[in-house]
Tab-separated table of C-alpha atoms and ligand atoms in Angstrom:
chain	number	residue	atom	x	y	z
L	63	UNK	CA	262.744	-107.635	168.604
L	64	UNK	CA	259.033	-107.374	167.685
L	65	UNK	CA	256.745	-109.425	169.978
L	66	UNK	CA	255.463	-112.668	168.395
L	67	UNK	CA	252.071	-112.366	166.706
L	68	UNK	CA	249.384	-114.225	168.676
L	69	UNK	CA	247.667	-116.813	166.495
L	70	UNK	CA	244.276	-115.711	165.208
L	71	UNK	CA	243.594	-119.028	163.461
L	72	UNK	CA	240.220	-120.457	164.195
L	73	UNK	CA	241.467	-123.683	165.859
L	74	UNK	CA	243.841	-121.759	168.155
L	75	UNK	CA	241.215	-119.462	169.654
L	76	UNK	CA	238.884	-120.642	172.462
L	77	UNK	CA	235.267	-120.952	171.328
L	78	UNK	CA	233.984	-118.417	173.816
L	79	UNK	CA	236.274	-115.798	172.217
L	80	UNK	CA	235.642	-116.852	168.614
L	81	UNK	CA	231.872	-116.568	169.005
L	82	UNK	CA	232.087	-113.206	170.786
L	83	UNK	CA	231.573	-110.390	168.248
L	84	UNK	CA	233.418	-107.904	170.395
L	85	UNK	CA	236.457	-110.206	170.471
L	86	UNK	CA	236.251	-110.457	166.671
L	87	UNK	CA	236.292	-106.657	166.355
L	88	UNK	CA	239.066	-106.198	168.913
L	89	UNK	CA	241.251	-108.699	167.060
L	90	UNK	CA	240.834	-107.590	163.454
L	91	UNK	CA	243.819	-108.486	161.295
L	92	UNK	CA	245.513	-105.397	159.952
L	93	UNK	CA	249.115	-106.316	159.108
L	94	UNK	CA	251.012	-108.637	156.790
L	95	UNK	CA	252.468	-110.469	159.803
L	96	UNK	CA	249.021	-111.204	161.199
L	97	UNK	CA	247.723	-112.356	157.818
L	98	UNK	CA	250.807	-114.504	157.280
L	99	UNK	CA	249.729	-116.446	160.376
L	100	UNK	CA	246.564	-117.494	158.538
L	101	UNK	CA	247.465	-117.693	154.831
L	102	UNK	CA	250.459	-117.913	152.551
L	103	UNK	CA	250.696	-114.278	151.407
L	104	UNK	CA	251.700	-113.739	147.784
L	105	UNK	CA	254.338	-111.174	146.855
L	106	UNK	CA	251.663	-108.971	145.299
L	107	UNK	CA	249.571	-109.083	148.476
L	108	UNK	CA	252.624	-108.182	150.559
L	109	UNK	CA	253.318	-105.234	148.262
L	110	UNK	CA	249.674	-104.174	148.319
L	111	UNK	CA	249.648	-104.259	152.113
L	112	UNK	CA	252.872	-102.266	152.336
L	113	UNK	CA	252.177	-99.690	149.645
L	114	UNK	CA	248.467	-98.899	149.899
L	115	UNK	CA	248.397	-98.320	153.650
L	116	UNK	CA	247.993	-94.538	153.231
L	117	UNK	CA	245.098	-94.963	150.774
L	118	UNK	CA	242.598	-97.005	152.754
L	119	UNK	CA	242.663	-98.872	156.013
L	120	UNK	CA	243.030	-102.663	156.183
L	121	UNK	CA	240.923	-104.588	158.705
L	122	UNK	CA	239.548	-108.124	158.604
L	123	UNK	CA	237.791	-110.055	161.367
L	124	UNK	CA	239.505	-113.349	162.285
L	125	UNK	CA	236.243	-115.055	161.250
L	126	UNK	CA	236.351	-113.592	157.712
L	127	UNK	CA	240.095	-114.327	157.477
L	128	UNK	CA	239.331	-117.964	158.366
L	129	UNK	CA	237.344	-118.227	155.109
L	130	UNK	CA	240.399	-117.347	153.032
L	131	UNK	CA	241.961	-119.988	150.849
L	132	UNK	CA	245.372	-120.378	152.514
L	133	UNK	CA	247.135	-121.073	149.222
L	134	UNK	CA	245.361	-119.392	146.279
L	135	UNK	CA	245.642	-115.606	146.123
L	136	UNK	CA	242.754	-115.610	143.606
L	137	UNK	CA	240.418	-116.520	146.499
L	138	UNK	CA	237.397	-114.173	146.420
L	139	UNK	CA	237.661	-113.510	150.148
L	140	UNK	CA	241.324	-112.505	149.816
L	141	UNK	CA	240.635	-110.296	146.802
L	142	UNK	CA	237.928	-108.379	148.655
L	143	UNK	CA	239.939	-107.887	151.826
L	144	UNK	CA	243.650	-107.650	150.976
L	145	UNK	CA	244.831	-104.652	148.950
L	146	UNK	CA	246.404	-105.211	145.569
L	147	UNK	CA	249.298	-102.991	144.420
L	148	UNK	CA	246.930	-101.989	141.593
L	149	UNK	CA	245.068	-99.823	144.109
L	150	UNK	CA	247.864	-97.312	143.651
L	151	UNK	CA	247.218	-97.082	139.948
L	152	UNK	CA	244.625	-94.330	140.193
L	153	UNK	CA	242.969	-93.330	136.963
L	154	UNK	CA	241.932	-89.826	136.024
L	155	UNK	CA	238.238	-90.699	135.863
L	156	UNK	CA	238.187	-92.306	139.311
L	157	UNK	CA	236.522	-90.255	142.022
L	158	UNK	CA	236.788	-89.866	145.780
L	159	UNK	CA	233.023	-89.485	145.992
L	160	UNK	CA	231.738	-91.443	142.983
L	161	UNK	CA	228.053	-91.088	143.880
L	162	UNK	CA	228.197	-87.348	144.451
L	163	UNK	CA	226.985	-87.774	148.044
L	164	UNK	CA	228.967	-84.844	149.382
L	165	UNK	CA	226.803	-82.450	147.321
L	166	UNK	CA	223.630	-83.679	149.023
L	167	UNK	CA	224.596	-83.165	152.630
L	168	UNK	CA	222.013	-80.824	154.191
L	169	UNK	CA	223.473	-81.564	157.649
L	170	UNK	CA	226.400	-83.747	158.745
L	171	UNK	CA	225.626	-87.497	158.649
L	172	UNK	CA	222.676	-87.136	156.227
L	173	UNK	CA	222.746	-87.652	152.473
L	174	UNK	CA	219.447	-86.548	150.944
L	175	UNK	CA	219.608	-87.315	147.261
L	176	UNK	CA	216.222	-88.796	146.396
L	177	UNK	CA	213.018	-86.996	147.362
L	178	UNK	CA	211.547	-89.541	149.773
L	179	UNK	CA	214.673	-91.302	151.071
L	180	UNK	CA	217.518	-90.207	153.283
L	181	UNK	CA	220.765	-91.924	154.076
L	182	UNK	CA	221.782	-91.587	157.712
L	183	UNK	CA	225.468	-92.294	158.380
L	184	UNK	CA	225.683	-93.214	162.058
L	185	UNK	CA	229.204	-94.647	162.364
L	186	UNK	CA	232.515	-94.595	160.486
L	187	UNK	CA	233.726	-98.101	161.423
L	188	UNK	CA	233.260	-101.439	159.637
L	189	UNK	CA	234.008	-105.073	160.445
L	190	UNK	CA	235.970	-105.224	157.199
L	191	UNK	CA	237.413	-102.593	154.887
L	192	UNK	CA	236.339	-103.824	151.463
L	193	UNK	CA	238.784	-103.048	148.692
L	194	UNK	CA	235.885	-101.961	146.450
L	195	UNK	CA	234.217	-99.672	149.022
L	196	UNK	CA	232.614	-96.617	147.425
L	197	UNK	CA	232.583	-94.763	150.734
L	198	UNK	CA	236.239	-95.271	151.541
L	199	UNK	CA	236.642	-91.509	151.967
L	200	UNK	CA	234.331	-91.658	154.988
L	201	UNK	CA	235.032	-94.976	156.689
L	202	UNK	CA	237.954	-96.339	158.633
L	203	UNK	CA	239.119	-92.984	159.949
L	204	UNK	CA	239.035	-91.827	163.517
L	205	UNK	CA	236.327	-89.266	163.191
L	206	UNK	CA	233.071	-90.870	164.349
L	207	UNK	CA	229.891	-88.771	164.284
L	208	UNK	CA	229.423	-86.796	167.493
L	209	UNK	CA	226.207	-87.044	169.478
L	210	UNK	CA	225.295	-83.492	168.480
L	211	UNK	CA	225.691	-84.453	164.792
L	212	UNK	CA	223.395	-87.436	165.360
L	213	UNK	CA	220.866	-85.085	167.033
L	214	UNK	CA	221.114	-82.641	164.135
L	215	UNK	CA	220.546	-85.452	161.632
L	216	UNK	CA	217.447	-86.697	163.450
L	217	UNK	CA	216.116	-83.116	163.662
L	218	UNK	CA	216.586	-82.747	159.902
L	219	UNK	CA	214.690	-85.984	159.207
L	220	UNK	CA	211.932	-84.919	161.626
L	221	UNK	CA	211.394	-81.548	159.928
L	222	UNK	CA	211.610	-82.873	156.349
L	223	UNK	CA	208.212	-84.385	155.717
L	224	UNK	CA	209.158	-85.736	152.309
L	225	UNK	CA	211.283	-88.430	153.933
L	226	UNK	CA	209.353	-91.678	154.128
L	227	UNK	CA	212.310	-94.044	154.204
L	228	UNK	CA	215.533	-93.785	156.226
L	229	UNK	CA	218.492	-95.964	155.297
L	230	UNK	CA	220.853	-96.266	158.251
L	231	UNK	CA	224.364	-96.952	157.093
L	232	UNK	CA	227.947	-95.859	157.708
L	233	UNK	CA	230.314	-97.609	158.218
L	234	UNK	CA	228.367	-100.493	159.663
L	235	UNK	CA	225.480	-99.603	162.001
L	236	UNK	CA	225.474	-103.076	163.584
L	237	UNK	CA	228.850	-102.227	165.122
L	238	UNK	CA	227.081	-99.807	167.444
L	239	UNK	CA	226.089	-101.257	170.802
L	240	UNK	CA	222.574	-102.672	170.818
L	241	UNK	CA	221.481	-99.977	173.287
L	242	UNK	CA	222.865	-97.141	171.148
L	243	UNK	CA	221.251	-98.421	167.961
L	244	UNK	CA	218.003	-98.928	169.851
L	245	UNK	CA	218.134	-95.273	170.920
L	246	UNK	CA	218.545	-94.074	167.314
L	247	UNK	CA	215.788	-96.358	165.998
L	248	UNK	CA	213.413	-95.285	168.771
L	249	UNK	CA	213.904	-91.628	167.875
L	250	UNK	CA	213.360	-92.297	164.164
L	251	UNK	CA	210.264	-94.375	164.879
L	252	UNK	CA	208.775	-91.445	166.800
L	253	UNK	CA	208.713	-89.411	163.554
L	254	UNK	CA	205.269	-89.825	161.956
L	255	UNK	CA	206.300	-89.476	158.325
L	256	UNK	CA	209.124	-92.065	158.527
L	257	UNK	CA	207.319	-95.086	157.153
L	258	UNK	CA	210.147	-97.587	156.829
L	259	UNK	CA	213.654	-97.939	158.171
L	260	UNK	CA	216.389	-99.879	156.425
L	261	UNK	CA	219.789	-100.867	157.741
L	262	UNK	CA	222.748	-101.485	155.425
L	263	UNK	CA	225.267	-103.876	156.961
L	264	UNK	CA	228.033	-106.300	156.046
L	265	UNK	CA	227.988	-107.868	159.495
L	266	UNK	CA	226.093	-111.038	158.399
L	267	UNK	CA	228.991	-111.663	155.981
L	268	UNK	CA	232.031	-110.772	158.040
L	269	UNK	CA	230.950	-111.055	161.688
L	270	UNK	CA	227.727	-113.084	161.830
L	271	UNK	CA	228.163	-113.775	165.565
L	272	UNK	CA	227.031	-110.160	166.094
L	273	UNK	CA	223.484	-111.208	165.192
L	274	UNK	CA	222.471	-112.492	168.585
L	275	UNK	CA	219.055	-112.858	170.196
L	276	UNK	CA	219.388	-109.545	172.033
L	277	UNK	CA	220.024	-107.653	168.787
L	278	UNK	CA	217.134	-109.326	166.961
L	279	UNK	CA	214.735	-108.727	169.878
L	280	UNK	CA	215.680	-105.035	169.790
L	281	UNK	CA	215.331	-104.714	165.996
L	282	UNK	CA	211.910	-106.378	166.060
L	283	UNK	CA	210.530	-103.482	168.117
L	284	UNK	CA	211.073	-101.108	165.224
L	285	UNK	CA	209.117	-102.641	162.366
L	286	UNK	CA	208.672	-102.087	159.497
L	287	UNK	CA	212.420	-102.539	159.356
L	288	UNK	CA	214.458	-104.086	156.546
L	289	UNK	CA	218.066	-105.180	156.374
L	290	UNK	CA	220.209	-105.078	153.264
L	291	UNK	CA	223.436	-106.974	153.408
L	292	UNK	CA	226.314	-107.501	151.003
L	293	UNK	CA	227.356	-111.054	150.122
L	294	UNK	CA	229.474	-111.175	146.959
L	295	UNK	CA	230.410	-114.846	146.739
L	296	UNK	CA	228.937	-118.231	147.725
L	297	UNK	CA	232.136	-118.913	149.728
L	298	UNK	CA	230.875	-116.318	152.214
L	299	UNK	CA	227.716	-118.286	152.897
L	300	UNK	CA	228.893	-120.414	155.802
L	301	UNK	CA	226.926	-122.170	158.562
L	302	UNK	CA	227.558	-119.102	160.771
L	303	UNK	CA	226.320	-116.677	158.097
L	304	UNK	CA	223.259	-118.859	157.506
L	305	UNK	CA	222.526	-118.962	161.243
L	306	UNK	CA	222.842	-115.170	161.515
L	307	UNK	CA	220.525	-114.552	158.570
L	308	UNK	CA	218.069	-117.155	159.877
L	309	UNK	CA	217.891	-115.325	163.216
L	310	UNK	CA	217.022	-112.085	161.397
L	311	UNK	CA	214.460	-113.656	159.078
L	312	UNK	CA	212.901	-115.687	161.904
L	313	UNK	CA	212.636	-112.377	163.756
L	314	UNK	CA	210.413	-111.155	160.933
L	315	UNK	CA	213.064	-108.911	159.384
L	316	UNK	CA	213.192	-109.116	155.587
L	317	UNK	CA	216.798	-109.393	154.432
L	318	UNK	CA	217.939	-108.384	150.942
L	319	UNK	CA	221.354	-108.596	149.333
L	320	UNK	CA	223.244	-105.948	147.406
L	321	UNK	CA	226.154	-107.607	145.622
L	322	UNK	CA	228.843	-105.813	143.667
L	323	UNK	CA	230.079	-107.341	140.447
L	324	UNK	CA	233.839	-107.621	140.944
L	325	UNK	CA	236.285	-108.675	138.262
L	326	UNK	CA	237.899	-111.988	139.144
L	327	UNK	CA	235.871	-112.289	142.349
L	328	UNK	CA	232.385	-113.141	141.106
L	329	UNK	CA	232.465	-112.176	137.404
L	330	UNK	CA	231.454	-115.580	136.048
L	331	UNK	CA	228.088	-117.192	135.368
L	332	UNK	CA	228.931	-120.058	137.721
L	333	UNK	CA	229.866	-117.777	140.547
L	334	UNK	CA	226.837	-115.486	140.199
L	335	UNK	CA	224.360	-118.340	139.901
L	336	UNK	CA	225.862	-120.094	142.934
L	337	UNK	CA	225.652	-116.849	144.933
L	338	UNK	CA	222.026	-116.117	144.045
L	339	UNK	CA	220.935	-119.696	144.713
L	340	UNK	CA	222.735	-119.821	148.053
L	341	UNK	CA	221.113	-116.519	149.058
L	342	UNK	CA	217.647	-117.841	148.254
L	343	UNK	CA	218.319	-121.022	150.222
L	344	UNK	CA	218.897	-118.937	153.337
L	345	UNK	CA	215.859	-116.727	152.611
L	346	UNK	CA	217.890	-113.663	151.641
L	347	UNK	CA	216.468	-111.998	148.564
L	348	UNK	CA	218.928	-110.886	145.860
L	349	UNK	CA	218.098	-107.198	145.432
L	350	UNK	CA	220.825	-105.369	143.500
L	351	UNK	CA	223.855	-106.413	141.507
L	352	UNK	CA	225.949	-103.264	141.157
L	353	UNK	CA	228.344	-102.515	138.377
L	354	UNK	CA	231.475	-101.374	140.253
L	355	UNK	CA	231.523	-97.678	141.127
L	356	UNK	CA	234.299	-95.490	139.738
L	357	UNK	CA	235.908	-95.000	143.120
L	358	UNK	CA	239.630	-94.322	143.349
L	359	UNK	CA	241.918	-97.343	143.285
L	360	UNK	CA	239.337	-99.872	142.076
L	361	UNK	CA	239.755	-99.929	138.304
L	362	UNK	CA	241.234	-103.446	138.488
L	363	UNK	CA	238.080	-104.702	140.201
L	364	UNK	CA	235.567	-103.343	137.676
L	365	UNK	CA	234.163	-105.400	134.794
L	366	UNK	CA	233.330	-103.934	131.364
L	367	UNK	CA	229.623	-103.062	131.223
L	368	UNK	CA	229.073	-105.442	128.278
L	369	UNK	CA	230.397	-108.291	130.397
L	370	UNK	CA	228.008	-107.341	133.197
L	371	UNK	CA	225.041	-107.346	130.826
L	372	UNK	CA	226.092	-110.635	129.270
L	373	UNK	CA	226.482	-112.335	132.656
L	374	UNK	CA	223.174	-110.940	133.778
L	375	UNK	CA	221.462	-112.351	130.703
L	376	UNK	CA	222.582	-115.763	131.894
L	377	UNK	CA	220.794	-115.438	135.218
L	378	UNK	CA	217.286	-114.528	134.104
L	379	UNK	CA	215.321	-117.561	132.991
L	380	UNK	CA	217.918	-119.958	134.372
L	381	UNK	CA	216.615	-119.540	137.898
L	382	UNK	CA	213.487	-118.188	139.545
L	383	UNK	CA	212.976	-114.471	139.022
L	384	UNK	CA	213.229	-114.109	142.816
L	385	UNK	CA	216.896	-115.006	142.475
L	386	UNK	CA	217.628	-112.361	139.850
L	387	UNK	CA	218.665	-108.981	141.292
L	388	UNK	CA	218.427	-105.656	139.442
L	389	UNK	CA	221.641	-104.971	137.558
L	390	UNK	CA	222.385	-101.272	137.995
L	391	UNK	CA	225.004	-98.608	137.589
L	392	UNK	CA	224.952	-96.075	140.387
L	393	UNK	CA	225.469	-93.075	138.149
L	394	UNK	CA	228.783	-91.275	138.696
L	395	UNK	CA	228.146	-87.828	140.142
L	396	UNK	CA	224.862	-88.745	141.839
L	397	UNK	CA	222.281	-89.468	139.133
L	398	UNK	CA	220.937	-92.451	141.079
L	399	UNK	CA	220.622	-96.111	140.179
L	400	UNK	CA	220.223	-96.890	136.500
L	401	UNK	CA	219.147	-100.377	135.376
L	402	UNK	CA	221.393	-101.686	132.618
L	403	UNK	CA	220.342	-105.299	132.197
L	404	UNK	CA	217.312	-107.157	131.024
L	405	UNK	CA	216.264	-105.403	127.803
L	406	UNK	CA	214.398	-108.217	126.118
L	407	UNK	CA	212.217	-106.077	123.858
L	408	UNK	CA	213.121	-106.384	120.203
L	409	UNK	CA	210.373	-104.210	118.670
L	410	UNK	CA	207.156	-102.491	119.677
L	411	UNK	CA	204.152	-101.565	117.534
L	412	UNK	CA	200.517	-100.691	118.346
L	413	UNK	CA	199.624	-104.339	117.807
L	414	UNK	CA	202.461	-106.303	119.324
L	415	UNK	CA	205.699	-106.341	121.244
L	416	UNK	CA	208.337	-108.807	120.127
L	417	UNK	CA	210.501	-110.108	122.953
L	418	UNK	CA	213.480	-112.409	123.107
L	419	UNK	CA	213.304	-115.324	125.573
L	420	UNK	CA	216.244	-116.316	127.757
L	421	UNK	CA	216.963	-119.081	125.228
L	422	UNK	CA	217.096	-116.557	122.375
L	423	UNK	CA	213.727	-117.351	120.691
L	424	UNK	CA	211.501	-114.470	119.523
L	425	UNK	CA	207.906	-114.407	120.734
L	426	UNK	CA	205.096	-111.951	120.069
L	427	UNK	CA	203.030	-110.406	122.858
L	428	UNK	CA	199.782	-108.945	121.479
L	429	UNK	CA	198.939	-105.416	122.668
L	430	UNK	CA	195.455	-104.757	124.135
L	431	UNK	CA	192.950	-102.719	122.091
L	432	UNK	CA	192.290	-100.130	124.810
L	433	UNK	CA	195.135	-97.681	125.545
L	434	UNK	CA	193.764	-95.482	128.352
L	435	UNK	CA	195.045	-96.758	131.716
L	436	UNK	CA	193.538	-94.132	134.045
L	437	UNK	CA	192.492	-95.547	137.449
L	438	UNK	CA	189.178	-93.774	138.016
L	439	UNK	CA	189.050	-94.833	141.679
L	440	UNK	CA	192.287	-92.947	142.480
L	441	UNK	CA	190.214	-89.783	142.928
L	442	UNK	CA	188.215	-91.553	145.635
L	443	UNK	CA	190.911	-93.554	147.382
L	444	UNK	CA	193.543	-90.792	147.456
L	445	UNK	CA	191.105	-87.879	147.886
L	446	UNK	CA	192.830	-84.909	149.552
L	447	UNK	CA	196.299	-86.483	149.558
L	448	UNK	CA	199.025	-84.324	148.037
L	449	UNK	CA	201.062	-85.776	145.207
L	450	UNK	CA	204.582	-86.810	146.157
L	451	UNK	CA	205.951	-83.768	144.374
L	452	UNK	CA	203.778	-81.453	146.463
L	453	UNK	CA	204.696	-82.961	149.834
L	454	UNK	CA	205.887	-80.352	152.268
L	455	UNK	CA	209.675	-80.379	152.505
L	456	UNK	CA	212.888	-78.779	151.464
L	457	UNK	CA	213.239	-79.759	147.822
L	458	UNK	CA	216.198	-77.457	147.420
L	459	UNK	CA	218.153	-79.525	149.944
L	460	UNK	CA	218.560	-82.545	147.767
L	461	UNK	CA	219.136	-80.628	144.533
X	273	SF4	S1	231.403	-102.783	154.890
X	273	SF4	FE1	230.439	-101.352	153.442
X	273	SF4	S2	231.042	-99.286	154.163
X	273	SF4	FE2	232.416	-100.806	155.138
X	273	SF4	S3	234.196	-100.908	153.799
X	273	SF4	FE3	232.793	-102.551	153.162
X	273	SF4	S4	231.562	-101.625	151.517
X	273	SF4	FE4	232.561	-99.933	152.639
């Protein structure tokens, strides 16, 4: 007989365990039996859990599972975390590597796609395995980067002077020990041409207890440092998530949010407005709203592009511009981020531009008489500085 499943419900776990991020990671829910201890699983969820196991790992912190609606399978937390049987319905146009990252891999653990930015993948583990993940081919396995691969990646960044901005991602970099992450950040900070460092993490959403004073004190040493997180629904913005984000922001770390538009999860005006407003209230700046990537097994979670644009049109003007992220498609194959929302221009002539307001009225913006916009002082202020395109580096590496 199988041993009974220990309860991972919030009320059944001592506080000292619940608030310990390592306990949360050690006790991630991975099976239907464990989830059935927390929610009433639907037949479709049971099938999804049984049938999609070979496609992409399942893993949910007890904290994130505690946010699930115990009854309604349409809960946005459940839809992001529990596989649907539709994941098996893989369409021809869906890709393993939708952003073409594997073609821009000069060394292991580095994706160098844009001239001045490099993505540094430091870990292959997450505190949740999101059903819409575009890097599912790389995360959740048992093949973490070796220390020599990390060394090779840092050497590449150090010798590639074009790189001004390093985005540390994975997997989730905040799952590394504080000391290990500190070591990586210290080595990056020692590289003169690395101007800013960004960290991409879903920890504030799914394991906010990880953001403790020790972590924030360590991160603060490495400014200018930015964090981009990934809230998709206002239901995720709990007192714990707010406290975690407050610790980061109070530590002087700007926090932005990259949401993904997901069909049935947040694809309504109400849901998007509530998310953006809740983010602003906790001082997290909405940054991107992504149209879903064409990654395998996610067709059921993507919205038509027209729907995305229509929803987006109902954000701008209805709330402060600070609450309106950029709506983008990350071009399949690696063309980069393409804005698709917010075209308010109706016509343009030498004399005027006609624009449509968020309420649908047309207004005219008169053009200036002078057309030459040269900044004469550039020759003084930037004297002797090479243009970005001429910066020393290995252009051929990023294609
Ligand atoms: S946390 Fe990020 S990398 Fe990890 S599964 Fe979710 S989307 Fe993918």
